[in-house]
Structures are given as C-alpha cells and as structure tokens.
PDB file of C-alpha atoms in Angstrom:
ATOM      1  CA  MET R   1     -89.918 -59.797   8.994  1.00  0.00           C
ATOM      2  CA  SER R   2     -92.212 -62.737   9.824  1.00  0.00           C
ATOM      3  CA  ASP R   3     -95.865 -62.500  10.644  1.00  0.00           C
ATOM      4  CA  SER R   4     -95.085 -63.101  14.303  1.00  0.00           C
ATOM      5  CA  GLY R   5     -93.110 -59.854  14.441  1.00  0.00           C
ATOM      6  CA  GLU R   6     -89.702 -61.479  14.809  1.00  0.00           C
ATOM      7  CA  LEU R   7     -86.809 -60.638  12.512  1.00  0.00           C
ATOM      8  CA  SER R   8     -85.905 -63.306  10.060  1.00  0.00           C
ATOM      9  CA  PHE R   9     -82.323 -64.088   9.142  1.00  0.00           C
ATOM     10  CA  SER R  10     -82.585 -62.059   5.979  1.00  0.00           C
ATOM     11  CA  ASP R  11     -83.926 -59.099   7.900  1.00  0.00           C
ATOM     12  CA  LYS R  12     -81.106 -59.383  10.420  1.00  0.00           C
ATOM     13  CA  ASP R  13     -78.574 -59.321   7.623  1.00  0.00           C
ATOM     14  CA  ASP R  14     -80.174 -56.196   6.169  1.00  0.00           C
ATOM     15  CA  VAL R  15     -80.070 -54.431   9.516  1.00  0.00           C
ATOM     16  CA  LYS R  16     -76.461 -55.412  10.061  1.00  0.00           C
ATOM     17  CA  ARG R  17     -75.475 -54.074   6.654  1.00  0.00           C
ATOM     18  CA  LYS R  18     -77.336 -50.865   7.298  1.00  0.00           C
ATOM     19  CA  THR R  19     -75.649 -50.276  10.612  1.00  0.00           C
ATOM     20  CA  GLU R  20     -72.251 -50.995   9.062  1.00  0.00           C
ATOM     21  CA  ASP R  21     -73.001 -48.538   6.267  1.00  0.00           C
ATOM     22  CA  ASP R  22     -74.053 -45.922   8.794  1.00  0.00           C
ATOM     23  CA  ASN R  23     -70.911 -46.492  10.823  1.00  0.00           C
ATOM     24  CA  SER R  24     -68.704 -46.231   7.775  1.00  0.00           C
ATOM     25  CA  ARG R  25     -70.415 -42.979   6.725  1.00  0.00           C
ATOM     26  CA  GLY R  26     -69.990 -41.605  10.190  1.00  0.00           C
ATOM     27  CA  THR R  27     -66.282 -42.344  10.254  1.00  0.00           C
ATOM     28  CA  LYS R  28     -65.862 -40.708   6.845  1.00  0.00           C
ATOM     29  CA  ARG R  29     -67.642 -37.603   8.059  1.00  0.00           C
ATOM     30  CA  LYS R  30     -65.515 -37.608  11.174  1.00  0.00           C
ATOM     31  CA  LYS R  31     -62.369 -37.835   9.118  1.00  0.00           C
ATOM     32  CA  ARG R  32     -63.515 -34.949   6.963  1.00  0.00           C
ATOM     33  CA  LYS R  33     -64.167 -32.854  10.045  1.00  0.00           C
ATOM     34  CA  ASP R  34     -60.855 -33.795  11.571  1.00  0.00           C
ATOM     35  CA  SER R  35     -58.828 -33.076   8.441  1.00  0.00           C
ATOM     36  CA  PRO R  36     -59.003 -29.212   8.584  1.00  0.00           C
ATOM     37  CA  SER R  37     -58.160 -29.277  12.242  1.00  0.00           C
ATOM     38  CA  SER R  38     -55.161 -31.441  11.511  1.00  0.00           C
ATOM     39  CA  SER R  39     -54.091 -29.082   8.726  1.00  0.00           C
ATOM     40  CA  SER R  40     -54.581 -26.159  11.053  1.00  0.00           C
ATOM     41  CA  SER R  41     -52.543 -27.958  13.662  1.00  0.00           C
ATOM     42  CA  THR R  42     -49.800 -28.586  11.124  1.00  0.00           C
ATOM     43  CA  SER R  43     -49.914 -24.948  10.028  1.00  0.00           C
ATOM     44  CA  SER R  44     -49.840 -23.815  13.622  1.00  0.00           C
ATOM     45  CA  SER R  45     -46.958 -26.143  14.315  1.00  0.00           C
ATOM     46  CA  SER R  46     -45.116 -24.853  11.226  1.00  0.00           C
ATOM     47  CA  SER R  47     -45.816 -21.264  12.256  1.00  0.00           C
ATOM     48  CA  SER R  48     -44.627 -22.020  15.747  1.00  0.00           C
ATOM     49  CA  SER R  49     -41.504 -23.648  14.351  1.00  0.00           C
ATOM     50  CA  SER R  50     -40.895 -20.672  12.048  1.00  0.00           C
ATOM     51  CA  SER R  51     -41.476 -18.272  14.908  1.00  0.00           C
ATOM     52  CA  SER R  52     -39.132 -20.295  17.058  1.00  0.00           C
ATOM     53  CA  SER R  53     -36.521 -20.283  14.275  1.00  0.00           C
ATOM     54  CA  SER R  54     -36.962 -16.529  13.784  1.00  0.00           C
ATOM     55  CA  SER R  55     -36.690 -16.004  17.500  1.00  0.00           C
ATOM     56  CA  SER R  56     -33.547 -18.100  17.532  1.00  0.00           C
ATOM     57  CA  GLU R  57     -32.197 -16.028  14.641  1.00  0.00           C
ATOM     58  CA  SER R  58     -33.027 -12.831  16.489  1.00  0.00           C
ATOM     59  CA  ASP R  59     -31.333 -14.266  19.523  1.00  0.00           C
ATOM     60  CA  ASP R  60     -28.288 -15.030  17.434  1.00  0.00           C
ATOM     61  CA  THR R  61     -28.187 -11.529  16.005  1.00  0.00           C
ATOM     62  CA  SER R  62     -28.680  -9.981  19.394  1.00  0.00           C
ATOM     63  CA  LEU R  63     -25.790 -12.037  20.685  1.00  0.00           C
ATOM     64  CA  SER R  64     -23.547 -11.001  17.843  1.00  0.00           C
ATOM     65  CA  GLU R  65     -24.493  -7.360  18.305  1.00  0.00           C
ATOM     66  CA  SER R  66     -23.902  -7.508  22.027  1.00  0.00           C
ATOM     67  CA  GLU R  67     -20.521  -9.047  21.448  1.00  0.00           C
ATOM     68  CA  GLY R  68     -19.532  -6.106  19.260  1.00  0.00           C
ATOM     69  CA  PRO R  69     -16.721  -5.946  16.667  1.00  0.00           C
ATOM     70  CA  PRO R  70     -13.645  -8.054  17.303  1.00  0.00           C
ATOM     71  CA  ALA R  71     -10.834  -6.290  19.087  1.00  0.00           C
ATOM     72  CA  PRO R  72      -8.083  -5.223  16.684  1.00  0.00           C
ATOM     73  CA  SER R  73      -5.007  -7.363  16.930  1.00  0.00           C
ATOM     74  CA  LYS R  74      -1.892  -5.590  18.054  1.00  0.00           C
ATOM     75  CA  ALA R  75       0.383  -5.388  15.037  1.00  0.00           C
ATOM     76  CA  LYS R  76       4.065  -5.729  15.668  1.00  0.00           C
ATOM     77  CA  LYS R  77       5.910  -2.490  15.139  1.00  0.00           C
ATOM     78  CA  SER R  78       8.602  -2.917  12.534  1.00  0.00           C
ATOM     79  CA  LYS R  79      11.974  -1.638  13.571  1.00  0.00           C
ATOM     80  CA  LEU R  80      13.806   0.812  11.309  1.00  0.00           C
ATOM     81  CA  THR R  81      16.513  -1.006   9.448  1.00  0.00           C
ATOM     82  CA  HIS R  82      18.239   2.071   8.095  1.00  0.00           C
ATOM     83  CA  VAL R  83      19.283   5.497   9.261  1.00  0.00           C
ATOM     84  CA  ILE R  84      17.754   8.467   7.482  1.00  0.00           C
ATOM     85  CA  ASN R  85      20.615  10.494   6.009  1.00  0.00           C
ATOM     86  CA  PRO R  86      20.520  14.269   6.218  1.00  0.00           C
ATOM     87  CA  ARG R  87      19.964  16.231   3.027  1.00  0.00           C
ATOM     88  CA  LYS R  88      22.928  16.326   0.684  1.00  0.00           C
ATOM     89  CA  ILE R  89      24.592  19.732   0.660  1.00  0.00           C
ATOM     90  CA  PHE R  90      25.739  20.246  -2.914  1.00  0.00           C
ATOM     91  CA  ILE R  91      28.848  22.370  -3.068  1.00  0.00           C
ATOM     92  CA  HIS R  92      27.573  24.900  -5.608  1.00  0.00           C
ATOM     93  CA  GLU R  93      24.441  25.462  -3.483  1.00  0.00           C
ATOM     94  CA  TYR R  94      26.651  25.950  -0.427  1.00  0.00           C
ATOM     95  CA  LEU R  95      28.734  28.578  -2.255  1.00  0.00           C
ATOM     96  CA  MET R  96      25.606  30.354  -3.503  1.00  0.00           C
ATOM     97  CA  SER R  97      24.464  30.661   0.103  1.00  0.00           C
ATOM     98  CA  LYS R  98      27.868  31.892   1.295  1.00  0.00           C
ATOM     99  CA  LEU R  99      28.261  34.416  -1.535  1.00  0.00           C
ATOM    100  CA  CYS R 100      24.605  35.544  -1.365  1.00  0.00           C
ATOM    101  CA  VAL R 101      23.948  34.588  -4.986  1.00  0.00           C
ATOM    102  CA  SER R 102      20.403  33.687  -6.018  1.00  0.00           C
ATOM    103  CA  ASP R 103      21.110  32.936  -9.708  1.00  0.00           C
ATOM    104  CA  VAL R 104      23.432  30.010 -10.395  1.00  0.00           C
ATOM    105  CA  LYS R 105      24.542  31.652 -13.663  1.00  0.00           C
ATOM    106  CA  ARG R 106      26.160  34.463 -11.676  1.00  0.00           C
ATOM    107  CA  LEU R 107      28.098  32.078  -9.428  1.00  0.00           C
ATOM    108  CA  PRO R 108      31.214  31.642 -11.647  1.00  0.00           C
ATOM    109  CA  ALA R 109      31.798  35.409 -11.731  1.00  0.00           C
ATOM    110  CA  GLU R 110      31.342  35.676  -7.956  1.00  0.00           C
ATOM    111  CA  ILE R 111      33.783  32.801  -7.390  1.00  0.00           C
ATOM    112  CA  ASN R 112      36.433  34.520  -9.547  1.00  0.00           C
ATOM    113  CA  GLN R 113      35.951  37.811  -7.706  1.00  0.00           C
ATOM    114  CA  LYS R 114      36.216  36.170  -4.272  1.00  0.00           C
ATOM    115  CA  TYR R 115      38.491  33.314  -5.256  1.00  0.00           C
ATOM    116  CA  GLN R 116      40.685  33.337  -2.124  1.00  0.00           C
ATOM    117  CA  MET R 117      37.661  33.346   0.178  1.00  0.00           C
ATOM    118  CA  VAL R 118      36.147  30.417  -1.750  1.00  0.00           C
ATOM    119  CA  GLN R 119      39.412  28.467  -1.467  1.00  0.00           C
ATOM    120  CA  LYS R 120      39.393  28.891   2.308  1.00  0.00           C
ATOM    121  CA  GLU R 121      35.787  27.693   2.432  1.00  0.00           C
ATOM    122  CA  ILE R 122      36.177  24.423   0.536  1.00  0.00           C
ATOM    123  CA  ILE R 123      39.837  23.370   0.189  1.00  0.00           C
ATOM    124  CA  GLY R 124      40.739  20.605   2.631  1.00  0.00           C
ATOM    125  CA  LYS R 125      37.141  19.401   2.942  1.00  0.00           C
ATOM    126  CA  PHE R 126      35.955  16.089   1.519  1.00  0.00           C
ATOM    127  CA  ALA R 127      33.602  15.829  -1.434  1.00  0.00           C
ATOM    128  CA  SER R 128      31.426  12.880  -2.436  1.00  0.00           C
ATOM    129  CA  GLY R 129      29.605  11.911  -5.604  1.00  0.00           C
ATOM    130  CA  ASP R 130      27.160   9.119  -6.417  1.00  0.00           C
ATOM    131  CA  TYR R 131      26.620   9.693 -10.130  1.00  0.00           C
ATOM    132  CA  ALA R 132      28.815   6.746 -11.195  1.00  0.00           C
ATOM    133  CA  LYS R 133      28.489   3.015 -10.542  1.00  0.00           C
ATOM    134  CA  LYS R 134      30.892   3.352  -7.635  1.00  0.00           C
ATOM    135  CA  PRO R 135      30.584   6.341  -5.287  1.00  0.00           C
ATOM    136  CA  ILE R 136      33.596   8.619  -5.092  1.00  0.00           C
ATOM    137  CA  ASN R 137      35.051  10.374  -2.079  1.00  0.00           C
ATOM    138  CA  PHE R 138      38.107  12.608  -2.158  1.00  0.00           C
ATOM    139  CA  ARG R 139      39.784  15.564  -0.503  1.00  0.00           C
ATOM    140  CA  ILE R 140      39.341  18.881  -2.325  1.00  0.00           C
ATOM    141  CA  ASP R 141      42.810  20.186  -3.178  1.00  0.00           C
ATOM    142  CA  GLU R 142      41.969  22.931  -5.622  1.00  0.00           C
ATOM    143  CA  ILE R 143      39.199  24.753  -7.473  1.00  0.00           C
ATOM    144  CA  THR R 144      39.563  25.766 -11.122  1.00  0.00           C
ATOM    145  CA  ARG R 145      38.839  29.226 -12.428  1.00  0.00           C
ATOM    146  CA  ALA R 146      37.591  27.852 -15.744  1.00  0.00           C
ATOM    147  CA  GLY R 147      34.232  26.144 -16.040  1.00  0.00           C
ATOM    148  CA  ALA R 148      33.684  22.465 -16.940  1.00  0.00           C
ATOM    149  CA  SER R 149      32.879  23.459 -20.531  1.00  0.00           C
ATOM    150  CA  ALA R 150      36.341  25.083 -20.916  1.00  0.00           C
ATOM    151  CA  GLN R 151      38.585  23.144 -18.514  1.00  0.00           C
ATOM    152  CA  LYS R 152      40.477  20.276 -20.179  1.00  0.00           C
ATOM    153  CA  ALA R 153      40.118  16.894 -18.527  1.00  0.00           C
ATOM    154  CA  PHE R 154      43.716  16.147 -19.622  1.00  0.00           C
ATOM    155  CA  ASN R 155      46.064  17.639 -22.198  1.00  0.00           C
ATOM    156  CA  PRO R 156      45.520  17.093 -25.004  1.00  0.00           C
ATOM    157  CA  GLY R 157      41.972  15.885 -24.687  1.00  0.00           C
ATOM    158  CA  PRO R 158      38.303  16.764 -24.302  1.00  0.00           C
ATOM    159  CA  THR R 159      36.866  19.223 -21.848  1.00  0.00           C
ATOM    160  CA  VAL R 160      35.537  18.010 -18.501  1.00  0.00           C
ATOM    161  CA  ALA R 161      31.944  18.438 -19.744  1.00  0.00           C
ATOM    162  CA  GLU R 162      32.677  16.418 -22.907  1.00  0.00           C
ATOM    163  CA  TYR R 163      34.531  13.741 -20.948  1.00  0.00           C
ATOM    164  CA  PHE R 164      31.660  13.216 -18.485  1.00  0.00           C
ATOM    165  CA  LEU R 165      29.149  13.031 -21.329  1.00  0.00           C
ATOM    166  CA  LYS R 166      31.222  10.394 -23.119  1.00  0.00           C
ATOM    167  CA  LYS R 167      32.251   8.323 -20.092  1.00  0.00           C
ATOM    168  CA  ASN R 168      29.202   8.598 -17.804  1.00  0.00           C
ATOM    169  CA  GLY R 169      26.471   9.733 -20.217  1.00  0.00           C
ATOM    170  CA  ILE R 170      25.845  12.847 -18.091  1.00  0.00           C
ATOM    171  CA  THR R 171      24.933  16.175 -19.658  1.00  0.00           C
ATOM    172  CA  LEU R 172      25.815  18.921 -17.197  1.00  0.00           C
ATOM    173  CA  LYS R 173      23.077  21.416 -16.343  1.00  0.00           C
ATOM    174  CA  HIS R 174      25.595  24.087 -15.341  1.00  0.00           C
ATOM    175  CA  PRO R 175      28.755  23.519 -17.429  1.00  0.00           C
ATOM    176  CA  GLN R 176      29.884  27.091 -16.674  1.00  0.00           C
ATOM    177  CA  LEU R 177      30.577  26.195 -13.019  1.00  0.00           C
ATOM    178  CA  PRO R 178      34.210  25.563 -11.985  1.00  0.00           C
ATOM    179  CA  CYS R 179      35.604  22.097 -11.280  1.00  0.00           C
ATOM    180  CA  LEU R 180      36.971  20.655  -8.063  1.00  0.00           C
ATOM    181  CA  VAL R 181      40.424  19.097  -8.257  1.00  0.00           C
ATOM    182  CA  GLN R 182      41.851  15.961  -6.672  1.00  0.00           C
ATOM    183  CA  SER R 183      45.634  15.788  -6.774  1.00  0.00           C
ATOM    184  CA  GLY R 184      47.159  12.383  -7.413  1.00  0.00           C
ATOM    185  CA  GLY R 185      50.723  11.133  -7.527  1.00  0.00           C
ATOM    186  CA  GLY R 186      53.142  13.485  -9.235  1.00  0.00           C
ATOM    187  CA  LYS R 187      51.482  16.046 -11.479  1.00  0.00           C
ATOM    188  CA  HIS R 188      48.330  13.982 -12.045  1.00  0.00           C
ATOM    189  CA  LYS R 189      45.078  15.803 -11.348  1.00  0.00           C
ATOM    190  CA  SER R 190      41.460  14.684 -11.600  1.00  0.00           C
ATOM    191  CA  PHE R 191      38.763  17.241 -12.390  1.00  0.00           C
ATOM    192  CA  TYR R 192      35.151  16.888 -11.226  1.00  0.00           C
ATOM    193  CA  PRO R 193      32.162  19.113 -12.122  1.00  0.00           C
ATOM    194  CA  MET R 194      31.069  21.053  -9.041  1.00  0.00           C
ATOM    195  CA  GLU R 195      27.350  20.479  -9.642  1.00  0.00           C
ATOM    196  CA  LEU R 196      27.703  16.691  -9.199  1.00  0.00           C
ATOM    197  CA  LEU R 197      29.454  16.846  -5.819  1.00  0.00           C
ATOM    198  CA  PHE R 198      28.299  17.341  -2.253  1.00  0.00           C
ATOM    199  CA  PHE R 199      30.115  17.556   1.069  1.00  0.00           C
ATOM    200  CA  ALA R 200      30.840  14.185   2.640  1.00  0.00           C
ATOM    201  CA  GLN R 201      28.932  13.627   5.887  1.00  0.00           C
TER     202      GLN R 201
END
C-alpha cells in the first residue's frame, strides 16, 4: 500500500490471490459438506430401489399365490384291450367239490367208489391245458381208474407221470390222481394227468 492510502499493483495482486484462496477453500468445504448428503441420497435411492424390488417380488409372489396350483390335466382313459377270463376250474378241484372231499389224497378212492357218477359228471365235456408250448383242447371220452403214476402212457412204455416228466419236464404234484382219456382213430388213446387240466370255457 502506498503512503496515499491507495493499493499498489502488488497489493492488488495479493488481495486477488487471497480472495481466490478463500473461494477455493470455501468450495472444498462445500464439497465436503455435500458429500455425505450425496452418499445418503445414494443410500436412500438404493434402499428405495431395494424396497421397490422387494415389493415387486412380494407382488409377484402374491400373484402366484392368488393364481393357485395349475389345474390337473385330464388324462385320457385307456381302453381295456383284453377281456378278463374267469378263474380256471381245474377238474380235480371240481370233483373234490362234487364229492365233498377236502383232502386231495382221498380223491382217487372216492372216484373209484363213485366211478359211474364221476363219468356222468365229466365225460362229454371239453378239457383244456396250457402246460405245453401249444395249448390243448379235447373232448373227455374216458377216465382211468389207475393214477398217473401207474397208468401206462402206451404199451410197452413209461407211465403217464414218467412220460410227462421226460417230454414236458413236469413233475406231477398229485401222481395218484386218475388220467383223462382222449380217444383217437382206431384204438389209439391219449392220457392226460387230471391235475393239469381245466374245463374249457
């Protein structure tokens, strides 16, 4: 400053620098003050966005719950492709019922005692068997008095029980039961174990 009280050029430069420094300090302070508010605004915006997302999620869940489970699709009913056959009536079981015999071991003796009655019951009816590769079906022409373990399949030859074991690999459970006879041409006869046969439907 000059003696006259006026500011010299050097003094003016000092004042200008001072004011610029003050202004720069003020802006720095302002920025520092503004920074937490901006962070708070960002946090508030993030919280608002999260709350909005959560609300949207809750809206989605409420929609899905209100919609409920999907309706079950109507499955096509499959049509039956086969007819259920009635139970096979095995001939020895039928005779046990007719002769009031509860023990199958007693059946041969009962058949021999009431042989004529048994003949009337079964002769002329048709018997079936599915123990072999091809099912058989024949008319019953006769019933033997001897059991499959004693009756010869053909003379000379094995018994019916032995023949079925050798030819079909079947071991009879009741070899004492009589055989059913199919008459062929001439004197030819075929013998079948009773326990393997049932009445044809």
